[in-house]
XYZ file of C-alpha atoms in Angstrom:
737
model
C 51.987 118.981 120.960
C 54.232 122.274 120.066
C 56.697 120.616 118.396
C 55.836 117.546 119.734
C 56.767 118.391 123.369
C 54.776 120.645 125.968
C 56.844 124.074 126.760
C 56.845 123.198 130.440
C 59.603 120.912 129.513
C 61.938 123.299 127.817
C 62.638 125.299 130.981
C 65.192 123.449 132.776
C 68.992 124.587 133.144
C 71.671 122.433 130.678
C 73.709 120.282 132.034
C 77.098 119.151 130.913
C 76.813 115.553 131.104
C 74.488 113.193 130.396
C 71.863 111.822 133.573
C 72.567 108.901 134.514
C 68.927 107.946 134.336
C 69.778 107.317 130.455
C 71.127 104.833 131.354
C 67.863 103.025 132.615
C 66.195 100.289 129.971
C 63.443 100.284 128.433
C 61.439 98.336 129.624
C 61.506 100.464 132.818
C 59.124 102.763 130.512
C 55.356 102.928 130.713
C 53.945 100.498 127.842
C 57.044 98.405 126.779
C 57.194 95.030 128.494
C 59.825 92.591 127.784
C 58.480 91.155 124.048
C 58.533 94.961 122.942
C 62.221 95.294 124.457
C 63.309 92.352 123.061
C 62.258 93.475 119.144
C 63.744 96.858 120.196
C 66.778 95.556 121.184
C 67.334 94.082 117.492
C 67.491 97.996 116.181
C 70.058 98.780 119.203
C 67.704 99.983 121.204
C 68.148 98.473 124.759
C 68.344 101.664 126.971
C 66.475 105.384 126.874
C 69.448 106.900 125.604
C 68.703 104.776 122.598
C 65.133 106.262 122.096
C 66.241 109.610 122.028
C 68.962 108.765 119.304
C 66.796 106.416 117.352
C 67.815 108.711 114.222
C 64.367 109.107 111.607
C 65.648 107.820 107.868
C 62.515 110.146 106.711
C 60.189 112.619 107.190
C 56.794 112.582 105.624
C 55.604 116.258 105.422
C 51.873 116.115 106.989
C 51.776 119.925 107.619
C 49.458 121.211 104.872
C 45.696 121.282 105.851
C 43.680 121.222 103.586
C 40.405 120.682 102.729
C 38.966 117.763 100.424
C 38.104 119.942 97.592
C 41.532 121.187 96.951
C 43.845 118.293 97.184
C 45.401 117.188 93.692
C 46.681 114.103 92.574
C 50.444 112.839 94.591
C 49.259 115.589 97.582
C 50.877 114.699 100.600
C 48.963 116.238 102.782
C 46.380 116.399 106.277
C 42.152 117.134 105.877
C 40.119 117.597 109.183
C 36.722 115.965 108.326
C 34.078 113.934 109.519
C 33.313 110.302 109.356
C 30.800 109.581 107.035
C 30.015 105.974 106.237
C 32.032 102.943 107.248
C 31.988 99.447 104.910
C 34.239 96.055 105.276
C 34.322 93.097 103.046
C 36.225 90.093 102.510
C 38.554 89.543 100.122
C 39.507 85.504 100.544
C 41.263 83.682 103.515
C 42.210 86.208 106.074
C 42.411 89.480 103.258
C 39.619 92.367 104.039
C 39.305 95.938 103.147
C 37.587 98.248 105.402
C 36.476 100.804 103.341
C 35.819 105.076 105.105
C 34.434 107.793 103.532
C 35.179 110.933 105.149
C 33.406 114.375 104.316
C 34.479 118.418 105.502
C 31.478 119.893 103.934
C 33.908 120.558 100.742
C 33.804 116.873 99.581
C 34.367 113.418 100.477
C 37.533 111.424 100.994
C 37.714 107.390 100.421
C 40.036 105.949 102.539
C 41.028 102.291 102.205
C 42.601 100.039 105.038
C 43.635 96.627 104.374
C 43.291 93.404 106.881
C 42.615 95.919 109.758
C 38.847 95.320 110.390
C 38.654 96.286 114.378
C 39.013 99.728 113.234
C 35.828 99.614 112.154
C 34.977 100.099 115.710
C 36.995 103.142 116.188
C 36.075 104.684 112.722
C 32.755 104.992 113.588
C 30.182 107.547 111.725
C 30.182 111.275 113.177
C 33.618 110.805 114.165
C 36.397 113.777 114.168
C 39.479 112.694 112.919
C 42.801 114.286 111.443
C 43.896 112.013 108.061
C 47.085 112.327 106.605
C 48.632 110.489 103.477
C 49.021 110.502 99.849
C 46.675 111.511 97.553
C 45.596 109.543 94.464
C 42.447 110.588 92.132
C 40.323 107.220 91.212
C 37.044 107.734 89.372
C 37.394 111.482 89.542
C 36.786 111.407 93.634
C 39.947 111.603 96.135
C 41.637 108.329 97.893
C 43.951 108.059 100.171
C 45.084 103.883 100.947
C 46.539 103.430 104.579
C 46.760 106.867 105.719
C 47.766 107.735 108.856
C 45.144 109.620 111.231
C 44.124 110.343 114.710
C 40.788 111.379 116.143
C 40.457 115.744 116.776
C 39.997 114.400 120.913
C 43.793 114.845 121.325
C 46.990 116.219 120.536
C 48.280 114.749 116.798
C 50.912 112.417 116.839
C 50.521 110.902 113.660
C 49.207 113.459 111.600
C 49.389 117.285 110.089
C 53.176 117.881 110.627
C 56.474 116.761 109.581
C 55.904 112.941 110.193
C 59.369 111.230 111.168
C 59.889 107.798 109.754
C 61.824 105.598 111.556
C 63.623 102.043 110.840
C 61.737 99.480 112.405
C 61.831 96.106 112.558
C 59.506 92.595 112.911
C 56.650 93.443 115.237
C 57.363 96.733 115.612
C 54.825 99.250 114.489
C 55.761 102.724 113.143
C 53.234 104.323 115.391
C 53.489 102.357 118.050
C 57.407 103.329 117.967
C 57.001 107.139 117.561
C 54.513 107.244 120.334
C 57.496 106.059 122.639
C 59.971 108.243 121.304
C 57.825 111.046 121.838
C 57.100 110.039 125.214
C 60.752 109.871 125.881
C 61.981 112.647 124.312
C 59.141 114.857 126.002
C 60.172 113.335 129.448
C 64.368 112.726 128.981
C 65.534 115.286 126.354
C 66.918 117.917 129.282
C 68.246 115.199 130.557
C 70.952 115.449 127.567
C 74.216 116.818 127.965
C 75.481 119.829 126.409
C 79.039 119.524 125.667
C 79.437 123.553 123.797
C 79.110 126.029 125.829
C 76.511 129.268 125.469
C 79.441 131.408 123.625
C 80.357 128.835 121.004
C 76.375 128.740 120.916
C 75.462 132.105 120.159
C 78.871 132.299 117.953
C 77.677 129.783 115.591
C 73.947 130.128 115.960
C 73.366 126.650 117.301
C 70.511 125.093 118.994
C 71.281 123.723 122.202
C 71.528 119.808 122.367
C 68.255 119.167 124.011
C 66.555 121.569 121.900
C 68.252 119.883 118.233
C 66.616 116.449 119.735
C 62.943 117.792 120.149
C 63.252 119.215 116.715
C 64.893 116.256 114.921
C 61.993 113.899 116.225
C 59.002 116.606 116.795
C 59.508 119.376 113.998
C 57.612 122.119 114.571
C 58.304 122.865 110.822
C 61.022 122.424 107.714
C 63.217 125.446 109.623
C 63.120 124.003 112.866
C 64.070 120.408 111.143
C 66.821 121.894 109.352
C 68.146 123.932 112.275
C 67.942 120.338 114.797
C 70.323 118.381 111.753
C 72.825 121.202 111.257
C 73.025 121.446 115.179
C 73.727 117.702 115.274
C 75.926 117.343 111.923
C 78.200 120.228 113.732
C 78.801 118.116 116.794
C 79.387 115.378 114.593
C 82.344 117.410 112.073
C 83.777 119.260 115.396
C 84.666 116.181 117.045
C 86.040 114.785 113.883
C 87.917 118.056 113.237
C 89.318 118.048 117.067
C 90.158 114.276 116.440
C 92.311 115.166 113.340
C 93.813 118.284 114.969
C 95.135 116.958 117.606
C 97.024 114.174 116.001
C 98.089 116.345 113.709
C 99.419 118.639 116.908
C 100.594 115.232 118.615
C 102.580 114.157 115.014
C 104.431 117.354 114.787
C 105.719 117.275 118.287
C 107.159 114.073 117.884
C 110.524 113.836 115.687
C 110.468 112.269 112.327
C 113.498 110.761 110.238
C 115.489 113.271 107.728
C 115.832 111.337 104.542
C 117.472 114.661 102.677
C 120.836 112.187 102.234
C 118.419 109.906 99.648
C 117.414 113.991 97.206
C 120.460 111.750 94.579
C 118.425 108.661 94.885
C 114.909 110.812 93.743
C 116.951 112.395 91.200
C 117.974 108.951 89.284
C 114.930 107.363 89.830
C 113.188 110.238 88.481
C 115.788 110.551 85.187
C 115.079 106.667 84.547
C 111.697 106.871 84.167
C 110.651 106.816 80.360
C 108.534 109.401 80.680
C 109.143 112.815 81.516
C 106.967 114.108 84.919
C 104.471 116.018 84.169
C 104.178 119.564 85.324
C 101.777 122.512 85.806
C 100.235 124.322 83.121
C 101.960 127.893 82.123
C 100.030 130.384 83.808
C 98.830 128.094 86.959
C 101.896 127.492 88.756
C 100.729 129.279 92.167
C 97.199 126.926 91.881
C 97.734 124.087 93.897
C 95.191 122.110 91.963
C 96.565 122.901 88.551
C 99.371 120.948 89.373
C 101.403 118.083 87.893
C 104.106 115.329 89.164
C 106.971 118.164 89.671
C 105.188 120.393 91.534
C 103.668 117.044 93.853
C 106.999 115.744 93.979
C 108.554 118.773 95.003
C 106.418 119.114 98.024
C 106.662 115.625 99.086
C 110.476 115.796 98.990
C 110.535 119.164 101.225
C 108.383 117.151 103.572
C 110.876 114.204 103.197
C 114.001 116.527 104.208
C 112.715 117.332 107.699
C 112.976 116.064 110.979
C 109.202 116.660 111.175
C 106.797 113.103 110.394
C 105.266 113.950 106.878
C 101.615 112.946 106.701
C 99.821 114.111 103.155
C 97.385 112.985 100.782
C 98.257 112.516 97.770
C 95.137 112.468 95.093
C 95.029 112.841 91.579
C 92.631 110.944 88.631
C 93.538 107.215 87.113
C 96.526 107.794 85.192
C 97.500 110.979 86.133
C 100.459 109.137 87.688
C 100.752 108.580 91.329
C 102.571 105.964 91.557
C 105.103 107.091 89.961
C 105.222 110.206 92.365
C 105.433 107.590 95.391
C 107.978 105.674 93.833
C 110.776 108.695 93.670
C 109.432 109.277 97.486
C 110.713 105.873 97.988
C 113.862 106.022 96.684
C 114.434 109.063 98.093
C 113.914 107.356 101.254
C 116.285 104.259 99.966
C 118.799 106.235 99.276
C 118.758 107.914 102.529
C 119.346 104.099 104.146
C 115.750 103.292 104.853
C 112.825 100.985 104.306
C 110.017 101.423 102.840
C 106.593 100.179 102.701
C 103.235 100.112 100.355
C 100.041 99.119 100.955
C 96.800 98.529 98.794
C 93.365 97.521 99.744
C 93.741 93.797 97.485
C 96.005 91.195 96.982
C 95.514 92.196 92.633
C 95.966 95.759 93.373
C 99.347 95.290 95.398
C 100.697 92.811 92.757
C 99.849 95.636 90.255
C 102.103 98.147 92.434
C 104.716 94.851 92.454
C 105.122 94.926 89.431
C 104.986 98.239 88.712
C 107.681 99.863 91.171
C 109.468 96.631 90.397
C 109.863 97.895 86.564
C 110.517 100.797 87.553
C 113.453 99.798 90.595
C 114.649 97.444 88.684
C 116.254 99.799 86.262
C 118.247 100.974 89.406
C 119.813 97.954 89.838
C 117.456 96.695 92.492
C 116.257 92.872 92.711
C 113.159 90.624 93.692
C 113.250 89.233 97.117
C 112.876 85.180 96.620
C 111.590 84.181 100.166
C 112.472 80.955 98.719
C 116.220 81.212 98.998
C 117.342 81.274 102.051
C 120.768 83.267 102.467
C 123.210 81.757 104.132
C 124.440 83.558 107.913
C 127.463 84.345 106.136
C 126.065 86.183 103.394
C 123.986 88.638 105.391
C 126.554 91.230 106.064
C 128.179 90.979 102.107
C 127.046 94.150 99.877
C 123.795 93.115 98.025
C 121.880 95.144 95.676
C 118.645 96.571 96.929
C 115.673 94.257 96.769
C 111.966 95.103 96.957
C 109.307 91.877 97.898
C 105.783 91.734 98.206
C 103.718 90.490 101.609
C 100.151 88.962 100.874
C 97.569 87.207 103.101
C 97.450 84.464 99.898
C 101.373 83.440 100.305
C 102.581 80.439 102.087
C 103.385 80.713 105.786
C 106.918 79.881 105.223
C 107.177 82.556 102.361
C 105.907 85.015 104.694
C 107.942 84.121 108.076
C 111.080 84.377 105.345
C 109.876 87.719 104.282
C 109.193 89.238 107.721
C 112.461 87.983 109.012
C 113.813 89.615 106.460
C 112.517 93.008 106.637
C 113.725 92.667 110.002
C 116.413 92.303 109.460
C 116.872 95.210 107.250
C 117.615 92.501 104.097
C 114.541 93.736 101.922
C 114.188 98.000 101.128
C 110.847 98.018 99.952
C 108.053 95.669 100.705
C 104.894 96.654 98.411
C 101.559 94.319 100.215
C 98.140 94.171 101.796
C 96.851 94.266 105.028
C 99.637 91.651 105.955
C 102.294 94.409 106.031
C 100.435 95.616 109.229
C 100.130 92.635 111.555
C 101.601 92.314 114.536
C 104.580 89.450 113.527
C 105.641 91.982 110.854
C 108.219 94.714 112.025
C 111.371 96.305 110.098
C 114.568 97.616 110.649
C 114.073 101.314 109.669
C 111.262 102.332 108.099
C 111.164 105.762 107.036
C 108.361 105.624 104.529
C 104.970 104.164 104.550
C 102.780 104.625 101.579
C 98.803 103.833 101.858
C 97.216 103.039 98.392
C 93.277 104.042 98.146
C 93.520 104.823 102.008
C 89.650 104.847 102.302
C 89.501 100.701 101.925
C 91.345 101.117 105.134
C 89.870 101.629 108.690
C 91.726 104.693 109.831
C 93.631 103.029 112.045
C 94.937 100.420 109.902
C 97.023 103.395 107.865
C 98.734 104.332 111.427
C 99.540 101.096 112.200
C 101.750 100.787 109.131
C 103.031 104.375 109.916
C 104.052 102.929 113.500
C 105.922 99.669 112.310
C 109.070 101.386 112.283
C 108.896 103.278 116.254
C 109.258 99.526 118.404
C 112.212 101.121 120.047
C 113.232 103.582 118.096
C 113.049 107.527 118.118
C 111.561 108.784 115.232
C 108.734 108.452 113.400
C 108.484 107.591 109.906
C 106.944 109.846 106.886
C 103.047 108.426 105.345
C 102.054 108.767 101.611
C 98.385 108.197 101.794
C 96.951 108.050 97.577
C 93.589 107.781 96.018
C 92.113 108.337 92.543
C 88.508 109.233 94.360
C 88.181 112.743 93.997
C 87.901 114.595 97.794
C 86.693 118.619 96.826
C 88.971 120.628 98.964
C 85.930 121.682 101.714
C 85.317 118.080 102.363
C 88.888 117.038 102.729
C 89.417 119.591 105.202
C 86.893 118.058 107.272
C 87.521 114.719 106.849
C 91.746 114.242 106.684
C 91.970 117.207 108.955
C 95.409 115.726 109.649
C 96.549 115.399 106.613
C 98.552 118.128 104.290
C 97.099 117.766 100.729
C 98.614 117.301 97.301
C 96.617 117.482 94.218
C 98.136 116.332 90.356
C 95.311 117.961 88.216
C 97.775 117.606 84.956
C 97.620 114.644 82.958
C 100.209 112.937 80.687
C 100.024 114.522 77.205
C 98.475 111.960 74.560
C 96.647 110.266 76.894
C 93.021 109.783 75.237
C 89.804 111.489 77.540
C 86.869 108.687 77.846
C 84.556 109.495 75.313
C 80.920 109.782 77.511
C 77.392 109.272 75.556
C 74.125 109.359 77.693
C 71.310 106.362 76.093
C 67.930 106.348 77.227
C 66.802 102.624 77.881
C 65.843 102.098 74.672
C 69.131 102.161 73.083
C 70.146 99.523 75.199
C 70.471 97.053 72.101
C 72.316 99.541 70.347
C 74.316 99.799 73.895
C 74.982 96.388 73.398
C 75.677 95.804 69.980
C 78.912 98.303 70.699
C 79.818 95.848 72.841
C 80.058 93.233 70.915
C 81.857 95.404 68.380
C 84.543 96.301 70.851
C 84.890 93.044 72.165
C 85.428 91.352 68.670
C 87.876 93.900 67.827
C 90.058 92.595 70.279
C 88.843 94.490 73.558
C 86.879 94.141 76.875
C 84.072 96.016 78.498
C 82.702 96.505 81.817
C 79.342 96.425 82.468
C 78.034 98.141 85.421
C 74.519 97.628 87.968
C 73.569 99.668 90.502
C 71.860 96.272 92.588
C 73.240 92.818 93.126
C 69.853 91.258 92.675
C 66.302 92.721 92.116
C 64.916 94.199 95.233
C 60.934 94.922 95.429
C 61.589 98.187 97.374
C 63.701 99.552 95.036
C 62.690 100.359 91.073
C 66.972 99.656 89.173
C 68.272 97.009 87.430
C 70.222 94.462 88.988
C 73.314 92.918 88.034
C 72.767 89.169 89.070
C 69.812 88.857 86.668
C 71.924 90.970 83.661
C 74.204 88.485 83.700
C 72.402 85.583 83.386
C 70.086 87.759 80.541
C 73.978 88.950 78.918
C 75.380 85.087 78.949
C 72.929 83.332 78.123
C 70.806 85.651 74.906
C 73.369 88.640 74.146
C 76.527 87.308 74.412
C 76.650 83.312 74.350
C 79.474 82.947 72.171
C 81.633 85.303 74.742
C 83.055 84.648 78.244
C 80.779 86.838 80.450
C 81.802 87.751 84.158
C 79.855 88.332 87.073
C 81.475 90.253 90.418
C 79.729 91.918 92.943
C 80.455 92.515 96.899
C 78.988 89.540 98.054
C 80.993 87.253 96.525
C 84.128 86.079 99.270
C 87.262 88.090 98.498
C 89.333 84.808 97.351
C 86.823 84.325 94.810
C 86.085 88.462 93.840
C 90.522 88.068 93.430
C 90.256 85.631 90.619
C 87.634 87.183 88.527
C 89.291 90.271 88.367
C 92.526 88.255 88.023
C 91.090 86.651 84.649
C 89.742 89.746 83.093
C 92.559 91.221 84.142
C 94.574 88.141 81.776
C 91.684 88.101 79.133
C 90.051 85.188 80.112
C 86.420 87.334 80.519
C 85.512 89.518 77.738
C 82.702 90.761 79.148
C 82.539 91.518 82.983
C 79.047 92.425 84.874
C 80.394 94.229 87.515
C 78.519 96.352 90.754
C 79.829 99.198 92.415
C 83.084 96.731 93.827
C 84.907 97.766 91.033
C 84.825 101.495 91.579
C 89.044 101.304 92.926
C 90.221 98.358 90.629
C 93.221 97.075 88.886
C 94.858 98.039 85.617
C 93.257 96.497 82.413
C 94.624 98.671 79.582
C 92.499 96.515 77.097
C 88.703 97.386 78.324
C 88.009 99.708 76.257
C 84.161 100.265 76.510
C 81.724 100.750 80.141
C 78.259 100.866 80.100
C 76.907 101.890 83.572
C 72.850 100.837 83.797
C 70.951 102.841 86.046
C 73.392 105.503 86.135
C 70.911 107.889 87.844
C 70.979 106.240 90.836
C 74.839 106.770 91.586
C 76.710 110.626 92.344
C 78.812 112.099 90.001
C 82.104 111.475 92.010
C 81.296 107.673 91.992
C 80.431 107.564 88.315
C 83.983 109.286 87.097
C 85.476 106.258 89.636
C 83.667 103.767 87.101
C 84.720 105.472 83.996
C 88.278 105.428 85.284
C 88.411 101.979 84.424
C 88.503 102.143 81.019
C 91.007 104.844 78.879
C 94.536 102.977 80.418
C 95.159 101.783 77.005
C 95.877 103.313 73.332
C 92.645 103.035 71.894
C 89.877 105.320 72.456
C 87.344 104.528 75.491
C 84.021 105.008 75.505
C 81.604 104.956 78.959
C 77.905 104.760 78.066
C 75.162 106.271 80.253
C 72.042 104.545 80.048
C 69.380 106.359 82.253
C 66.291 105.100 83.432
C 64.244 108.435 84.290
C 65.115 111.993 82.677
C 64.556 113.844 85.906
C 65.444 117.860 86.340
C 68.704 117.173 88.848
C 69.585 113.131 87.286
C 69.734 114.941 83.555
C 71.892 117.727 84.798
C 74.334 115.315 86.629
C 74.565 113.083 83.951
C 75.125 115.671 81.108
C 77.877 117.406 83.102
C 79.094 113.584 83.158
C 79.365 113.500 79.624
C 81.192 116.980 79.279
C 83.672 116.800 81.748
C 86.344 114.356 82.785
C 88.172 116.176 85.786
C 86.949 114.423 88.423
C 87.522 117.048 90.927
C 85.081 119.808 89.177
C 82.880 116.595 89.085
C 83.871 116.127 93.067
C 82.775 119.931 93.771
C 79.385 119.402 91.854
C 78.548 116.213 93.566
C 78.930 117.278 96.993
C 77.305 120.423 96.130
C 74.085 118.661 94.461
C 74.066 115.349 97.108
C 75.739 116.386 99.874
C 78.242 114.580 101.789
C 77.193 111.086 102.690
C 78.932 108.635 100.226
C 81.911 110.552 100.998
C 81.682 109.606 104.667
C 80.566 106.138 104.223
C 83.526 105.558 102.267
C 86.259 107.711 103.447
C 85.400 106.872 107.472
C 83.815 103.490 106.990
C 85.053 102.224 110.239
C 83.414 105.152 111.658
C 80.504 105.171 109.679
C 77.918 104.928 112.708
C 79.413 108.257 114.068
C 78.537 110.597 111.259
C 75.147 109.801 110.992
C 74.115 113.675 110.727
C 77.340 115.235 108.929
C 75.965 112.616 105.813
C 73.740 115.723 105.255
C 75.249 118.674 106.292
C 76.315 121.536 103.740
C 79.707 122.150 103.074
C 79.365 125.443 105.185
C 78.904 123.400 107.987
C 81.896 121.399 107.640
C 83.942 125.210 107.643
C 82.076 125.821 110.438
C 83.059 123.206 112.477
C 86.492 123.534 111.196
C 86.729 127.272 112.575
C 85.281 126.497 115.417
C 87.642 123.819 116.056
C 90.762 126.035 115.171
C 89.427 128.552 117.801
C 89.401 126.170 120.394
C 92.481 124.450 119.840
C 94.165 127.977 119.894
C 92.536 129.274 123.217
C 93.109 125.493 124.967
C 95.318 122.738 122.759
C 94.502 120.239 125.132
C 90.899 120.897 126.189
C 91.717 120.807 130.106
C 89.584 123.528 130.758
C 86.841 123.081 133.101
C 84.228 124.196 130.606
C 85.613 121.988 127.788
C 85.406 119.176 130.386
C 82.289 117.784 128.465
C 83.804 118.576 124.961
C 87.138 116.720 125.795
C 85.202 113.505 127.215
C 83.523 113.250 123.827
C 86.820 113.601 121.636
C 88.211 110.814 124.021
C 85.435 108.293 123.572
C 85.683 109.627 119.511
C 89.555 108.562 119.549
C 88.456 105.098 121.175
C 85.917 104.901 118.495
C 88.613 105.355 116.205
C 90.889 103.204 117.204
C 88.213 100.125 116.884
C 87.284 100.927 113.833
């Protein structure tokens, strides 16, 4: 195989659409029977197309062919040698070990195979083989355990190359699946449609789609694999860009509601705040990333005063004052005679917003809506003070119905809630502004549904403000939120103490736990964060469940130690967080579910176990759970490894509290995988390659999308028809997300 596929298969002209033959069931292929087809279906492979797009989880590099005398401990390499000796022995029960000695004239290599006695009939003395695996030196001699091997009488499939490792299921062996996929690639890769024009591929120096598939499954070398992944990532990013930009174009063509009449209400709200808005640092006013609350609010107010619907992303670190900015925008909306809605991902976060905004608006004469107090019909038209209400899933049916009815009648001016706000039975009399907090916790279309709540029969579209404390690098924000304008708050309120971050060795765990006890005895609370829920045989990392048992029984037996992780039911998680917020839990053991959480000002210390397993941006998010009170807060990083890259990450976190700076470094070091897994949670399966793409690939896709839409905004030209159909399919997937 040349890159796994004969050159004769590569001369066919490219086709615009996939060949219908790719829809044939895999059972139609030679070597795949009914039972194998049933097993393949468990990993999503039912058609020939699915075989082609079954993406390797990783690769092993067996492309280096060495002589046995050159092998060193830890090498992943291939040798060409002759079988010298074969012996097998029983290990008791059904266990068996087969020992095979290879020799290539420079030395001997010991192979061990377990529970495969039948290999003795194939690895007979004198047979020449290619053998690939990881080298271990035992008693001064090189050895390999369960290596890949093939006879020299056929082209290599399992050895002597970059070897793809595929996701499997019970009953499917790696070598068998690899052969089936290579056969499918050899026979069917040219049946895959090419949606990009030859000119675009030339301009961006991209492989064709069929060639990218060949490079994915049978790369000639590391460069070929990288180019294949770059092409396939480009396709995903281009689709995302085209979809986002067309959404934005459609939005810009619609009429919005002019809220300029509410400018005085905005000014009154700001004047009533018990603190001044932060402003850009002197000398940095021209730098958008250096802005404060004042600059952010100015941008938002300008948008709200236009008859074009706003769609803006407001991001900033925890504690920068996004809620106050959103509150001022809400005041402007209500002052102009329209309603506003704020949606949060959890009930406890919605309750926090309801209480925080309630305090702000009560200073302006607002009252809280009580669904238990039914209004007499004669009072419906009477003058009343502005009202805010909450709407969450745990409310009684009667309370939810009363709140929904008041919203529809225009008797509530601001509603704060969870996904209950977007249920179909909830309508608004005149929704002017929709605010979505921590947007990455919602599906793409969930925030759009709230966005359109005011459109039942209306001719204008409400404005939308999306808030997040998750730092998103500018390059990535342009890629994943192209339909949103960007506003960043970098300035922090004066007097806020930055969290002090310390990096500890594993043997200093006792010191860290003693520090936690000291803080708790002083009346504070603590988080202890772990990378896993439960211990795993495949991942060497600390786990929350085991740690909770140890901490509760041995370290803090006299304290209330809580446990919070993602496998708990939502109601259970809410109850735990409420207890912690109320002070009923002193030490909370948790996983990454606390990345986005509620305000617990009394929590002043966080211990992160296995810190090297988290990205910089995520570690910074964890750290944001503390430092919200007056006490100096501390974040302790406990790392089990001192590798160069992990060390550099943790050192950077210890010296910087700038979330955006850390996110940029995280993107540079780790790629965008975590961001695509979170930011577009409903579309993760659509970003199998973009997760690996360098930031320059995102810029490349953005520029290409701009050129395409500048020339043909509707994607109507025949040349763009295949691409237009892919964008349409992507749009349908987004609507289901």
